[in-house]
Coordinates of C-alpha atoms in Angstrom, one line a residue:
M1 CA 81.4 103.8 59.7
K2 CA 82.7 103.7 62.9
K3 CA 80.9 102.0 65.7
D4 CA 81.0 104.1 69.0
K5 CA 82.4 101.6 71.5
K6 CA 80.8 102.0 74.8
T7 CA 82.8 102.9 77.7
K8 CA 83.0 100.3 80.5
A9 CA 82.4 101.4 83.9
I10 CA 85.3 100.6 86.6
I11 CA 83.2 99.2 89.8
G12 CA 86.6 97.5 91.6
Y13 CA 90.0 96.1 91.6
V14 CA 91.3 92.8 91.9
I15 CA 94.5 93.2 93.8
T16 CA 97.2 90.4 92.9
P17 CA 99.9 90.1 95.4
L18 CA 103.5 89.3 94.1
D19 CA 104.9 85.7 95.3
N20 CA 107.2 86.3 98.6
D21 CA 109.0 83.1 97.8
S22 CA 107.4 81.0 101.0
V23 CA 104.9 78.1 101.2
M24 CA 102.3 78.1 104.2
L25 CA 101.8 74.2 104.0
D26 CA 105.4 73.4 105.0
D27 CA 106.3 70.1 106.7
R28 CA 104.8 71.7 110.4
A29 CA 101.4 72.5 108.6
V30 CA 98.2 70.3 109.4
P31 CA 95.5 70.9 107.6
E32 CA 92.6 68.9 107.2
R33 CA 92.7 67.2 104.3
C34 CA 89.5 65.2 102.0
P35 CA 89.3 61.4 102.8
L36 CA 88.5 60.9 99.0
C37 CA 90.9 63.2 97.0
H38 CA 93.5 64.2 99.7
Y39 CA 93.7 68.0 98.8
I40 CA 93.1 70.0 101.5
V41 CA 89.6 71.2 102.1
D42 CA 90.2 74.6 103.6
F43 CA 92.2 77.3 101.5
D44 CA 92.3 79.7 104.6
Y45 CA 94.3 77.4 106.5
H46 CA 96.8 79.0 108.8
N47 CA 99.9 77.7 109.8
P48 CA 100.8 79.8 113.2
F49 CA 104.6 78.1 112.1
F50 CA 104.9 79.9 108.6
K51 CA 108.3 81.3 107.8
L52 CA 108.6 83.9 105.1
K53 CA 111.3 84.1 102.7
R54 CA 110.8 87.6 101.2
K55 CA 110.3 90.5 103.7
T56 CA 110.5 92.7 101.2
Y57 CA 106.7 93.1 100.2
D58 CA 103.7 94.7 102.2
F59 CA 101.0 92.4 100.3
S60 CA 102.6 89.3 99.3
C61 CA 101.7 85.4 98.8
P62 CA 103.7 82.1 99.1
Y63 CA 103.3 79.7 96.4
D64 CA 100.4 77.5 97.6
I65 CA 97.7 79.1 99.7
G66 CA 97.3 82.5 101.6
I67 CA 98.2 86.1 101.5
I68 CA 100.8 87.8 103.5
T69 CA 100.7 91.5 104.9
S70 CA 103.3 93.1 106.7
L71 CA 102.7 95.3 110.2
K72 CA 102.1 98.5 107.9
F73 CA 99.6 97.0 106.2
K74 CA 97.6 95.7 109.4
E75 CA 98.2 99.0 110.9
F76 CA 96.6 101.2 107.9
C77 CA 93.2 98.5 107.8
V78 CA 92.7 98.9 111.6
R79 CA 93.6 103.1 111.4
E80 CA 90.8 103.1 107.9
G81 CA 88.0 100.8 110.0
Y82 CA 87.9 97.9 107.2
K83 CA 85.7 95.1 108.6
N84 CA 85.1 91.6 107.8
I85 CA 89.2 91.3 107.6
Q86 CA 91.4 89.2 109.8
F87 CA 95.0 89.2 110.6
K88 CA 96.3 86.1 112.1
E89 CA 99.5 86.2 113.6
F90 CA 102.6 83.6 113.1
E91 CA 104.9 82.4 116.1
R92 CA 107.9 83.1 114.0
E93 CA 107.1 86.3 111.8
P94 CA 105.8 89.1 114.8
N95 CA 105.8 92.0 111.8
F96 CA 104.0 90.0 109.1
F97 CA 100.1 88.6 109.2
H98 CA 98.1 85.9 107.2
F99 CA 95.1 88.4 105.7
I100 CA 91.9 86.9 105.3
T101 CA 88.6 88.9 104.0
R102 CA 85.1 87.0 104.9
K103 CA 83.1 89.7 102.4
I104 CA 82.4 87.2 100.0
L105 CA 81.4 88.3 96.4
P106 CA 79.9 85.8 93.5
F107 CA 82.5 85.5 90.5
D108 CA 81.1 84.9 87.0
A109 CA 83.4 81.7 86.1
K110 CA 80.5 81.4 83.1
K111 CA 80.7 84.5 81.5
V112 CA 84.6 84.3 81.9
K113 CA 84.5 80.7 80.4
S114 CA 86.8 79.7 83.6
R115 CA 88.1 76.2 83.4
F116 CA 87.0 73.5 86.1
G117 CA 88.8 70.3 86.5
K118 CA 87.9 66.9 88.1
L119 CA 85.2 67.8 90.8
C120 CA 85.5 65.7 94.3
P121 CA 82.3 64.5 95.1
V122 CA 83.3 64.1 99.0
C123 CA 84.5 67.6 99.5
K124 CA 83.4 69.4 96.6
N125 CA 86.7 71.0 95.6
Y126 CA 87.5 71.1 92.3
D127 CA 90.9 70.0 91.5
T128 CA 92.0 72.9 89.4
L129 CA 89.9 76.0 88.5
V130 CA 91.9 78.9 85.8
G131 CA 90.5 81.4 84.1
T132 CA 90.0 84.8 85.8
D133 CA 90.4 87.7 83.0
P134 CA 88.6 89.9 82.9
P135 CA 87.6 89.4 86.4
T136 CA 83.4 90.0 86.2
L137 CA 81.2 89.8 89.5
I138 CA 77.4 88.3 89.5
G139 CA 75.0 90.4 90.6
I140 CA 77.3 93.8 91.1
S141 CA 76.0 96.9 89.1
K142 CA 77.3 99.5 90.9
P143 CA 81.0 100.6 92.1
L144 CA 81.9 98.3 95.1
K145 CA 81.8 100.4 98.6
D146 CA 85.6 100.9 100.2
G147 CA 86.7 97.9 101.7
F148 CA 88.1 94.2 101.1
Y149 CA 86.1 91.4 99.6
S150 CA 86.8 87.9 97.9
S151 CA 85.5 85.9 95.4
D152 CA 83.6 82.9 96.2
L153 CA 85.7 80.4 94.0
C154 CA 89.2 79.6 94.8
F155 CA 91.7 79.7 91.6
G156 CA 94.9 77.5 91.1
S157 CA 95.5 73.9 91.0
Y158 CA 95.4 71.0 93.7
D159 CA 97.1 72.7 97.2
K160 CA 97.8 75.7 95.6
K161 CA 94.6 77.8 95.7
N162 CA 93.5 81.5 96.7
P163 CA 90.3 83.2 96.1
L164 CA 90.5 86.5 94.4
I165 CA 91.2 89.4 96.8
I166 CA 89.0 92.4 95.4
I167 CA 88.7 95.7 96.5
G168 CA 86.6 98.9 95.9
I169 CA 87.7 102.0 94.2
E170 CA 88.3 104.2 97.1
T171 CA 90.3 101.9 98.9
Q172 CA 92.3 101.7 95.4
A173 CA 93.1 105.3 96.0
K174 CA 93.8 104.8 99.5
L175 CA 96.6 102.0 98.9
K176 CA 98.1 103.7 96.3
R177 CA 98.3 106.7 98.1
E178 CA 100.2 104.5 100.8
K179 CA 102.5 103.2 98.3
F180 CA 102.1 99.8 99.5
T181 CA 104.9 97.4 97.9
G182 CA 103.7 93.9 96.4
I183 CA 100.0 94.8 94.8
D184 CA 99.1 94.6 91.3
Y185 CA 96.0 96.1 90.5
E186 CA 93.4 94.7 87.8
P187 CA 89.9 96.8 86.9
I188 CA 86.6 95.1 87.4
E189 CA 84.4 96.7 84.9
L190 CA 80.8 96.5 83.7

């Protein structure tokens, strides 16, 4: 006798940007570094001199840190009235912006069995943190409201880490309708 599989409800999506063949931490970048482990301490670090190599995507990421959006994406977010997000300008890229979201959601690293590397006792950052599949949030039991969020943890290795960018179901529908390039969607299920 087959057991009925319980249908899982989608509560939101992780949006993954495509690579834009660039680096945020180039030779002009001067991020604050931990005096012990020497890795950067702020993964939202903004390099105003950033130079974008691949300009074909509306939503993309450098090889190291940050999310880059097009002017079209920024104008969409402004038009929709999304709060708790920033679009920082670049001196050499007037039509692209560093996207940062300030609404934080707790990621369930224990349930997903994320693998934590060495913890620095000074800056409290792990040198590596990997494992986000399937994306799971702590304390969220209903669909996320329309908008942008980020995980409380940054994933990757050393100076190459980013939080997960998370959106509500309605947000995903709007982004798809606008046909933005450079975005992959992964559902977050209960």
